[in-house]
Amino acid sequence: MGVRPITKPGSFLVSPNLVDYEAARESFTWGDAGEQLDGLGDGMINLAHEAVDRHAHGSLKDHVALRWMSKSGDVRDLTYGDLSEETSRFASALRSLGVGRGDSVFALSSRVPELYIAALGCIKNGSVFAPLFSAFGPEPIETRMVMGHGKVLVTTERLYKRKIIPILDRLPDLEHVIIVSQPGRPPIPGTIDFDHFMASGDPDTPAEAMDREDAALLHFTSGTTGTPKGAIHVHGAVLHHWASAYFALDLHPGDIFWCTADPGWVTGTSYGIIAPFVHGVTNVVDEGDFDADRWYGIIQDLAVTVWYTAPTAIRMLMKAGDDIPDEYDLSSLRFIASVGEPLNPEGVYWGERVLGLAIHDNWWQTETGGIMIANYQASEIRPGSMGRPLPGVEASILALNDHGDLILTDDGSAVEILEPLVEGELALRPGWPAMFRGYLGMDERYKDCFRGGWYCTGDRAERDADGYFWFIGRGDDVIKSAGHLIGPFEVESALVAHPAVAEAGVIGVPNEVAGEIVKAFVSLHHGYEWSSDLERELKAWTRKRLGASVAPREIEYEPDLPHTRSGKIMRRLLKATELGLPTGDLSSLEQEETDHEGP
Ligand code: ATP
Ligand code: MG
């Protein structure tokens, strides 16, 4: 598919952090980057100290750290000084309960300030923070808390009553439940009131000195391909949070940063909590859910400068209509980035056309803990490409055999594909600071990820002659049709480029002659109706762009494409439904929340 690259001006309002990509790759070392952090002496570190206390003890004490907007639109600010005191209270109160280093503290909460205090307070105490998405039902909560030996749970009154009480006797490790409730509510027997808990804490408690390899976070994957895995991350990851936000999000002092992801997913923690604080900028948190007017209003009213969002959100904004942004002043925005799924070129161009800024796609996974491949502020964007590896990160494409297994040489090393635009396994050289250090309870599975000297991501991609990486699809989603390997992303992008199509999910359906044929499911923009004429038109449209062997043979209208709760299209569910197969683990499937939560 032909893409029009987006070249960048030579001068920017704010000088980009990464100007000369090649030079930065040459000169960067993780050791030098470590100078950006404080440390706690003797090689010890604490992620929460780097994110909060070092700013609170320095010139940023009165600078706004967290700018929180409630569902009803009220704004509450916490400065770095406030956040330091609150997180210290939380840490010392945990300590008084006998909760210490390595103990896991789960959170199940909407995006309220207490969640952010709990996250950083827990890490400050040396305990392991494990966030859960608040829309999970009791079963996925139970599975994850049992797996993670949750000793403490921080939640809201309503979530506790609806989702925890029914499973309480099945959580053997749970010793303390801390409840955030509205002022004046009577205490709930057997639980601890958040405000009381905080009042018992000491606001001057320093962060626990931790080894870089000590666990700080436990994150569950999105469950797009199967049962979610629990990825363990360490305190030393903070260096990667710093460097990736510096290079890929171009954070500068004074920025007002908004990451729209929920902390229940890794993006919402690495970049919705940690990275902006490590940079000492103002971190915007919105308690509310997606709404196009609300979102443009936040950018305008809170003067957001750097915005990190997801393709699914961009597609929803596109669907809401191009006239809406005209009603808002979005001139504060300087940089937009996106992650989580492939960003269709159409989305990049839409940003350029409608928001006045092209959108910078970047790629990473729960396992990588931070951004690995990105489009940068001062570099040309090749729409549809994930960009180039971060300085300090080595990425490659590894050769696979016909069964999709890595080809290994006699000495056990993998074969890198150096030729441009040849598909293979996207792999990363182990050793970046935010690399996961284990899958909870799945040691073998963890070891299996490391083969031939590389961490194998499970994603298929190719690299062009200039080192830009192009996503093909997840290993599980790649379609084999009449001798061609087809990536769903390419087909979906061609469909989304049609003015009628809002979103597309593409799968392979078994076929006697071709092995598999390409089938697409599409939802439509407002004002379009599904008809056999439109179906024919879409087939012709994709044939013209992709050729007959890649274009979908079948196209079905599906107004409700299944998504994970983190916003990814669940192709495996489309496929299971199509073929009448078992649907597998659906704990991450996004479903309508009928009963809205709130304290
Ligand atoms: P599970 O591992 O449980 O199946 P998941 O892989 O969706 O779920 P995450 O770790 O949240 O869980 O998502 C990482 C995956 O998302 C990547 O491996 C990749 O497939 C996809 N992804 C993330 N960002 C991008 C991007 N910019 N372009 C293409 N794909 C992306
Ligand atoms: Mg995955």
XYZ file of C-alpha atoms and ligand atoms in Angstrom:
631
model
C 0.000 0.000 0.000
C 1.456 3.371 -0.959
C 1.883 5.712 1.959
C 2.730 9.366 1.884
C 5.480 9.977 4.414
C 5.016 12.911 6.736
C 8.190 14.917 6.827
C 8.866 17.295 9.668
C 9.899 20.935 9.707
C 13.495 21.704 10.570
C 12.523 23.884 13.504
C 10.001 23.280 16.265
C 8.426 25.527 18.861
C 10.144 23.420 21.504
C 13.410 21.791 20.523
C 12.796 18.007 20.269
C 14.707 15.719 22.636
C 15.721 13.439 19.800
C 16.958 15.343 16.795
C 19.592 13.138 15.188
C 18.330 9.572 15.512
C 21.498 7.843 14.311
C 23.733 9.947 16.524
C 21.543 9.291 19.552
C 21.652 5.537 18.916
C 25.436 5.733 18.674
C 26.019 7.688 21.829
C 23.265 6.466 24.144
C 24.063 4.107 27.001
C 21.740 3.033 29.776
C 24.565 3.735 32.201
C 24.765 7.395 31.154
C 20.980 7.693 31.244
C 21.131 6.499 34.844
C 22.638 9.897 35.715
C 19.172 11.343 35.249
C 18.019 9.497 38.346
C 18.759 10.080 41.995
C 19.250 6.600 43.406
C 19.263 5.840 47.122
C 22.953 5.121 47.633
C 24.921 1.869 47.333
C 23.291 1.106 43.996
C 19.856 0.980 45.593
C 16.831 2.642 44.074
C 13.102 3.103 44.539
C 10.856 3.830 41.596
C 8.522 5.992 43.710
C 11.419 8.043 45.016
C 12.455 8.803 41.438
C 8.889 9.635 40.454
C 7.904 11.746 43.425
C 10.236 12.429 46.318
C 13.247 13.706 44.418
C 11.003 16.382 42.852
C 9.232 17.131 46.119
C 12.586 17.631 47.845
C 13.781 19.856 45.012
C 12.478 22.764 43.000
C 9.230 21.078 41.938
C 7.694 20.850 45.429
C 4.865 23.234 44.520
C 4.556 22.171 40.891
C 1.317 20.370 40.011
C 2.025 16.660 39.707
C -1.494 15.295 39.310
C -4.295 17.303 37.749
C -7.382 15.194 38.217
C -10.745 15.755 36.603
C -13.732 14.056 38.230
C -16.576 12.561 36.234
C -18.597 15.684 36.927
C -15.780 17.919 35.695
C -14.319 19.199 38.988
C -10.567 19.597 38.901
C -8.309 18.740 41.847
C -4.572 19.339 41.901
C -1.906 17.555 43.905
C 1.569 19.085 43.871
C 4.744 17.008 44.019
C 4.953 18.026 47.681
C 1.402 16.781 48.328
C 2.004 13.562 46.431
C 5.185 12.894 48.365
C 3.396 13.303 51.714
C 0.384 11.258 50.698
C 2.392 8.397 49.264
C 4.587 8.371 52.367
C 1.512 8.169 54.557
C 0.252 5.266 52.496
C 3.621 3.500 52.643
C 4.035 3.866 56.388
C 0.427 2.867 57.102
C 0.990 -0.267 55.010
C 4.097 -0.968 57.042
C 2.102 -0.693 60.288
C -0.260 -3.347 58.963
C 2.706 -5.664 58.555
C 2.728 -5.360 54.787
C 6.268 -5.127 53.529
C 8.745 -5.720 50.744
C 7.549 -8.082 48.059
C 3.970 -8.347 49.380
C 1.412 -7.710 46.687
C -1.094 -4.906 46.907
C -3.906 -5.034 44.374
C -6.031 -2.097 43.326
C -9.495 -2.234 41.845
C -10.672 1.296 41.395
C -11.812 3.887 38.939
C -9.288 6.611 38.136
C -9.515 8.525 41.423
C -6.521 10.267 43.073
C -6.459 7.598 45.787
C -5.526 5.015 43.140
C -2.445 7.020 42.189
C -1.490 7.533 45.828
C -1.907 3.818 46.501
C 0.199 2.844 43.480
C 3.163 5.019 44.372
C 2.746 4.546 48.140
C 2.826 0.796 47.687
C 5.966 0.949 45.555
C 7.546 3.375 48.028
C 7.022 0.723 50.691
C 8.770 -1.907 48.574
C 5.529 -3.812 48.038
C 4.404 -4.931 44.585
C 1.606 -2.963 42.980
C -0.898 -4.939 40.898
C -3.639 -2.886 39.255
C -6.877 -4.436 38.020
C -9.230 -2.842 35.544
C -12.285 -1.654 37.477
C -14.758 -3.043 34.945
C -13.586 -6.630 35.530
C -16.217 -8.941 36.929
C -15.651 -11.040 40.094
C -14.165 -14.029 38.265
C -11.279 -12.321 36.475
C -10.569 -10.464 39.711
C -10.448 -13.719 41.633
C -8.146 -15.447 39.128
C -5.679 -12.581 39.109
C -5.689 -12.005 42.860
C -5.215 -15.685 43.600
C -2.369 -15.938 41.080
C -0.720 -12.820 42.498
C -1.218 -13.754 46.194
C -2.908 -10.415 46.815
C -2.391 -9.532 50.487
C -4.004 -6.105 50.336
C -6.754 -4.730 48.136
C -7.480 -1.045 47.657
C -10.941 -0.549 46.227
C -14.092 1.532 46.402
C -17.167 0.829 48.486
C -19.321 0.027 45.511
C -16.792 -2.227 43.791
C -16.205 -4.026 47.064
C -19.871 -4.753 47.546
C -20.525 -5.773 43.958
C -17.390 -7.627 43.029
C -15.345 -8.589 46.079
C -17.901 -9.753 48.628
C -19.077 -12.571 46.304
C -15.523 -13.954 46.072
C -14.154 -12.967 49.466
C -13.951 -16.518 50.790
C -11.982 -17.550 47.704
C -9.130 -15.091 48.266
C -6.987 -16.969 50.805
C -4.083 -14.521 50.830
C -6.157 -11.384 51.249
C -5.590 -9.888 54.707
C -6.622 -6.247 54.379
C -9.181 -4.380 52.296
C -8.817 -0.612 52.195
C -11.942 1.163 51.032
C -12.230 4.539 49.372
C -15.694 5.861 50.133
C -17.479 9.151 50.040
C -17.243 11.335 53.147
C -19.703 10.462 55.898
C -20.318 6.866 54.816
C -20.507 4.372 57.693
C -17.525 1.992 57.958
C -17.861 -1.427 56.336
C -17.184 -4.227 58.805
C -13.964 -6.087 58.190
C -12.444 -3.331 56.062
C -10.263 -0.271 56.626
C -11.421 3.184 55.626
C -8.910 4.832 53.267
C -8.970 8.195 55.077
C -8.440 6.581 58.473
C -5.671 4.503 57.055
C -3.960 7.572 55.632
C -4.391 9.519 58.861
C -2.408 6.832 60.668
C 0.545 7.191 58.281
C 3.664 9.336 58.580
C 4.003 11.919 55.785
C 7.816 11.993 56.119
C 8.495 8.288 55.615
C 11.292 7.876 53.062
C 11.144 5.337 50.262
C 12.489 1.851 50.976
C 15.878 1.295 49.383
C 15.385 -1.499 46.848
C 17.615 -3.461 44.548
C 17.101 -2.657 40.865
C 15.985 -6.238 40.366
C 13.354 -6.189 43.131
C 9.775 -6.486 41.874
C 7.716 -3.291 41.853
C 4.783 -4.037 39.576
C 2.676 -6.943 38.490
C 0.808 -6.381 35.243
C -1.621 -8.650 33.456
C -1.564 -8.713 29.655
C -4.651 -7.748 27.689
C -5.754 -11.318 26.964
C -6.114 -10.684 23.244
C -4.685 -14.054 22.256
C -5.683 -16.151 25.262
C -5.567 -16.259 29.029
C -3.863 -13.135 30.384
C -0.351 -13.586 31.747
C 1.022 -11.777 34.802
C 4.221 -9.939 33.886
C 6.576 -8.965 36.706
C 8.464 -5.656 36.503
C 11.243 -4.296 38.688
C 12.276 -0.994 40.274
C 15.119 -0.594 37.749
C 12.473 -0.234 35.007
C 12.161 3.415 35.988
C 15.216 4.188 33.872
C 13.370 2.954 30.817
C 10.257 4.914 31.810
C 12.436 8.002 31.915
C 14.285 7.373 28.642
C 11.276 6.283 26.609
C 9.200 9.279 27.681
C 12.181 11.500 26.873
C 12.751 10.121 23.380
C 9.381 8.800 22.244
C 6.963 11.154 24.018
C 9.323 14.114 23.855
C 8.472 15.193 27.423
C 9.920 18.542 28.466
C 9.792 20.391 31.786
C 6.500 22.294 32.054
C 4.566 19.871 29.863
C 0.960 19.013 30.616
C 0.746 15.383 29.702
C -2.350 13.258 29.261
C -2.267 9.504 28.829
C -5.782 8.232 28.261
C -5.085 4.601 29.240
C -6.467 3.162 32.463
C -3.856 2.013 35.023
C -5.500 -1.419 34.823
C -3.324 -1.818 31.704
C 0.397 -1.380 31.496
C 0.201 1.833 29.437
C -1.902 3.436 32.144
C 0.781 2.657 34.722
C 4.075 3.060 32.845
C 2.872 6.278 31.152
C -0.328 7.146 33.064
C 1.509 7.168 36.405
C 5.248 6.625 36.389
C 6.862 8.291 33.356
C 5.252 11.753 33.625
C 6.117 11.944 37.316
C 9.668 10.785 36.709
C 9.917 13.747 34.322
C 8.393 16.133 36.851
C 5.625 17.250 34.513
C 1.908 17.713 35.211
C 0.006 14.483 34.671
C -3.653 14.857 33.686
C -6.021 12.124 34.830
C -9.623 11.963 33.728
C -11.986 9.887 35.815
C -14.607 9.906 33.073
C -15.045 7.617 30.102
C -14.564 8.357 26.431
C -16.700 11.103 25.007
C -15.476 13.152 22.053
C -16.616 16.512 23.444
C -15.274 15.719 26.882
C -11.897 14.767 25.459
C -11.465 17.799 23.232
C -12.672 19.882 26.176
C -9.945 18.419 28.416
C -7.230 19.200 25.879
C -8.514 22.754 25.607
C -9.340 23.518 29.249
C -6.363 21.804 30.847
C -4.054 22.997 28.055
C -2.642 19.538 27.327
C 0.671 19.697 25.456
C 1.538 16.020 24.971
C -1.181 13.456 24.468
C -0.730 9.683 24.504
C -3.716 7.683 23.363
C -4.726 4.555 21.432
C -5.865 3.709 17.894
C -9.260 2.634 19.173
C -9.763 6.092 20.721
C -8.588 7.772 17.542
C -11.038 5.721 15.512
C -13.816 6.702 17.922
C -12.905 10.371 17.522
C -12.895 9.941 13.754
C -16.301 8.309 13.989
C -17.652 11.130 16.168
C -17.078 13.604 13.345
C -14.445 15.970 12.013
C -16.486 19.067 12.786
C -16.323 18.600 16.582
C -12.638 19.589 17.026
C -13.385 22.871 15.227
C -15.385 23.931 18.262
C -12.341 23.656 20.534
C -9.029 25.427 20.820
C -6.512 22.606 20.639
C -3.522 24.855 20.071
C -1.807 23.807 23.317
C -1.069 20.383 21.785
C 2.489 19.854 20.637
C 2.798 16.103 20.236
C 0.395 13.169 19.875
C 1.358 9.523 20.228
C -0.576 6.289 20.111
C -0.074 2.681 21.193
C -1.818 -0.628 21.704
C -2.755 -1.713 18.232
C -1.602 -0.937 14.771
C -2.481 2.617 13.866
C -3.980 2.616 10.397
C -2.319 5.197 8.102
C -5.741 6.801 7.806
C -5.543 7.619 11.535
C -2.161 9.317 11.130
C -3.425 11.458 8.236
C -6.631 12.239 10.105
C -4.588 13.686 12.969
C -2.615 15.807 10.545
C -5.733 16.995 8.725
C -8.193 17.477 11.564
C -6.078 18.093 14.674
C -3.218 19.776 12.866
C -0.707 17.213 14.183
C 0.140 13.810 12.738
C -0.103 10.962 15.231
C 3.073 9.133 16.226
C 2.537 5.403 16.539
C 4.702 3.434 18.890
C 4.950 -0.228 19.759
C 5.491 -2.172 22.938
C 3.929 -4.877 25.099
C 3.097 -5.562 28.720
C 6.231 -7.717 28.721
C 8.533 -4.930 27.541
C 7.306 -2.581 30.295
C 7.902 0.494 28.156
C 8.002 1.841 24.616
C 10.460 -0.027 22.372
C 9.821 1.159 18.815
C 8.533 4.620 18.026
C 7.994 7.460 15.600
C 9.778 10.514 16.955
C 8.973 14.191 16.984
C 11.824 15.240 14.708
C 11.774 12.219 12.380
C 9.758 11.554 9.279
C 6.635 9.509 9.962
C 5.893 6.650 7.626
C 2.185 6.146 8.249
C 1.435 2.509 9.046
C 4.931 1.963 10.448
C 5.605 1.625 14.170
C 8.824 3.590 13.708
C 12.350 2.782 14.784
C 13.795 1.250 17.977
C 14.523 3.552 20.878
C 18.166 4.446 21.484
C 19.405 1.673 23.784
C 17.017 -0.879 22.278
C 18.047 -3.442 19.686
C 15.188 -4.857 17.635
C 15.326 -7.258 14.734
C 13.331 -9.508 12.462
C 14.106 -13.198 12.842
C 13.666 -15.852 10.192
C 10.926 -18.459 10.685
C 10.429 -21.809 9.037
C 7.197 -22.932 7.366
C 5.750 -23.983 10.720
C 6.347 -20.527 12.110
C 9.240 -21.708 14.335
C 12.467 -19.785 14.679
C 15.293 -20.963 12.433
C 18.358 -21.604 14.590
C 21.943 -22.083 13.456
C 24.143 -24.908 14.779
C 25.360 -22.771 17.645
C 21.768 -22.089 18.668
C 21.566 -18.480 17.544
C 18.660 -17.096 15.573
C 18.920 -15.958 11.972
C 18.288 -12.253 11.506
C 16.593 -11.095 8.323
C 18.632 -8.177 7.073
C 16.978 -7.936 3.684
C 14.352 -5.192 3.711
C 10.635 -5.920 3.783
C 10.822 -9.620 4.512
C 8.434 -10.832 7.168
C 9.576 -12.599 10.331
C 9.353 -12.641 14.106
C 9.768 -9.267 15.775
C 12.450 -9.759 18.428
C 14.332 -7.660 20.958
C 17.783 -8.156 22.414
C 17.289 -8.793 26.158
C 18.712 -6.311 28.598
C 16.581 -3.180 28.443
C 15.720 -2.015 31.975
C 11.920 -2.434 31.798
C 12.070 -6.004 30.499
C 9.708 -8.287 32.427
C 11.472 -10.610 34.837
C 8.915 -13.400 34.802
C 5.395 -14.550 34.077
C 3.711 -15.192 37.371
C 3.514 -18.940 37.967
C 4.639 -19.746 34.405
C 8.407 -20.183 34.517
C 8.572 -22.395 31.430
C 6.502 -20.018 29.390
C 8.779 -17.172 30.412
C 11.898 -19.121 29.411
C 10.290 -20.032 26.078
C 10.073 -16.348 25.162
C 13.866 -16.172 25.027
C 15.279 -18.050 22.076
C 18.376 -17.827 19.937
C 19.705 -14.895 21.957
C 16.547 -12.796 21.590
C 13.260 -12.088 23.331
C 10.621 -13.192 20.812
C 7.577 -10.953 20.919
C 5.015 -13.207 19.204
C 4.360 -10.411 16.691
C 5.206 -10.590 12.988
C 6.771 -7.590 11.339
C 9.194 -6.479 8.667
C 11.835 -3.776 8.520
C 12.419 -1.404 5.616
C 15.776 -0.325 4.250
C 15.872 2.691 6.591
C 15.204 0.664 9.710
C 11.494 1.468 10.134
C 9.498 -1.479 11.467
C 6.144 -2.417 9.941
C 3.642 -4.489 11.882
C 2.152 -7.457 10.031
C 0.069 -9.074 12.749
C 0.276 -11.286 15.772
C 1.749 -14.694 15.026
C -1.669 -16.211 15.791
C -3.529 -13.842 13.472
C -1.432 -14.102 10.330
C -3.429 -15.594 7.460
C -2.027 -18.148 5.026
C -3.920 -17.976 1.774
C -2.930 -19.644 -1.503
C 0.742 -19.518 -0.632
C 0.646 -15.895 0.575
C 1.159 -14.782 4.132
C -1.319 -12.017 4.810
C -1.258 -9.683 7.779
C -4.699 -8.628 8.972
C -3.457 -5.098 9.639
C -2.786 -4.371 5.978
C -6.262 -5.500 4.962
C -7.900 -3.646 7.837
C -6.033 -0.459 6.943
C -7.215 -0.658 3.336
C -10.813 -1.039 4.527
C -10.561 1.797 7.044
C -9.254 4.052 4.268
C -12.728 3.826 2.675
C -14.926 6.722 3.860
C -17.740 4.384 4.997
C -15.655 2.106 7.214
C -15.099 3.004 10.852
C -13.339 -0.139 11.987
C -12.389 -3.504 10.549
C -11.363 -6.898 11.940
C -9.837 -9.397 9.531
C -9.405 -13.151 10.008
C -8.523 -16.243 7.990
C -11.308 -18.768 7.410
C -10.329 -22.342 6.447
C -10.836 -23.097 2.784
C -10.157 -26.348 0.940
C -8.540 -24.773 -2.066
C -6.651 -21.806 -0.663
C -5.912 -23.114 2.838
C -7.484 -19.984 4.265
C -9.429 -17.147 2.752
C -9.515 -13.601 4.041
C -12.724 -12.536 5.717
C -13.389 -9.046 7.026
C -15.874 -7.721 9.551
C -16.558 -4.003 9.349
C -18.417 -1.343 11.291
C -19.524 1.841 9.553
C -19.298 5.566 10.165
C -22.444 7.518 10.995
C -24.542 8.199 7.936
C -23.643 4.967 6.083
C -25.860 1.934 5.745
C -24.843 -1.597 5.017
C -25.985 -2.937 1.652
C -24.864 -5.451 -0.940
C -23.796 -2.498 -3.097
C -21.508 -1.244 -0.361
C -20.156 -4.754 0.136
C -19.334 -4.976 -3.568
C -17.792 -1.531 -3.483
C -15.571 -2.469 -0.536
C -14.430 -5.628 -2.264
C -13.514 -3.660 -5.369
C -11.848 -0.965 -3.235
C -9.628 -3.466 -1.431
C -8.855 -5.443 -4.616
C -7.615 -2.263 -6.212
C -5.375 -1.459 -3.273
C -4.212 -4.895 -2.217
C -4.626 -7.135 -5.240
C -7.059 -10.000 -5.597
C -5.000 -12.488 -3.585
C -4.911 -10.321 -0.460
C -8.274 -8.514 -0.616
C -11.050 -10.024 1.510
C -13.130 -12.647 -0.238
C -15.956 -12.108 2.239
C -17.016 -8.926 4.030
C -19.606 -8.934 6.781
C -21.209 -6.024 8.573
C -20.550 -6.193 12.320
C -21.522 -3.019 14.160
C -20.141 -4.349 17.459
C -16.665 -5.649 16.769
C -15.378 -7.432 19.886
C -12.658 -5.536 21.766
C -10.543 -6.288 24.783
C -11.138 -3.929 27.653
C -7.852 -2.289 26.733
C -9.353 -1.466 23.337
C -7.893 -4.073 20.972
C -9.889 -5.881 18.336
C -10.271 -9.507 19.479
C -9.760 -11.354 16.205
C -9.627 -14.722 17.929
C -13.225 -14.199 19.072
C -14.356 -13.211 15.562
C -12.710 -16.393 14.343
C -14.146 -18.651 17.056
C -17.638 -17.290 16.441
C -17.257 -17.654 12.685
C -16.099 -21.241 12.964
C -18.330 -22.255 15.858
C -15.287 -23.017 18.035
C -14.921 -22.560 21.799
C -14.410 -18.892 22.550
C -11.688 -19.434 25.173
C -10.860 -17.024 27.978
C -13.110 -13.979 27.647
C -12.234 -12.320 30.938
C -10.774 -9.379 29.031
C -13.666 -8.942 26.625
C -15.184 -5.500 26.741
C -18.815 -5.713 27.720
C -21.378 -3.064 28.426
C -21.223 -2.034 32.085
C -24.843 -1.769 33.082
C -24.200 -0.711 36.619
C -21.844 2.236 36.706
C -19.427 2.147 39.509
C -18.372 4.942 41.779
C -17.632 5.118 45.467
P -2.126 -11.195 25.321
O -0.620 -11.195 25.363
O -2.748 -11.552 26.619
O -2.696 -11.908 24.162
P -1.897 -8.496 24.325
O -0.694 -8.988 23.602
O -2.918 -7.755 23.532
O -2.619 -9.671 25.100
P -0.634 -6.247 25.553
O 0.676 -6.526 26.170
O -1.518 -5.236 26.191
O -1.452 -7.574 25.534
O -0.467 -5.794 24.053
C 0.744 -5.882 23.347
C 0.449 -6.217 21.910
O -0.360 -5.207 21.307
C 1.676 -6.286 21.037
O 2.347 -7.512 21.139
C 1.073 -6.048 19.654
O 0.502 -7.239 19.138
C -0.023 -5.047 19.954
N 0.483 -3.677 19.729
C 0.805 -2.754 20.646
N 1.179 -1.604 20.062
C 1.130 -1.804 18.744
C 1.411 -0.996 17.588
N 1.801 0.251 17.711
N 1.249 -1.560 16.383
C 0.834 -2.831 16.262
N 0.543 -3.634 17.294
C 0.680 -3.131 18.526
Mg 0.773 -10.302 24.153
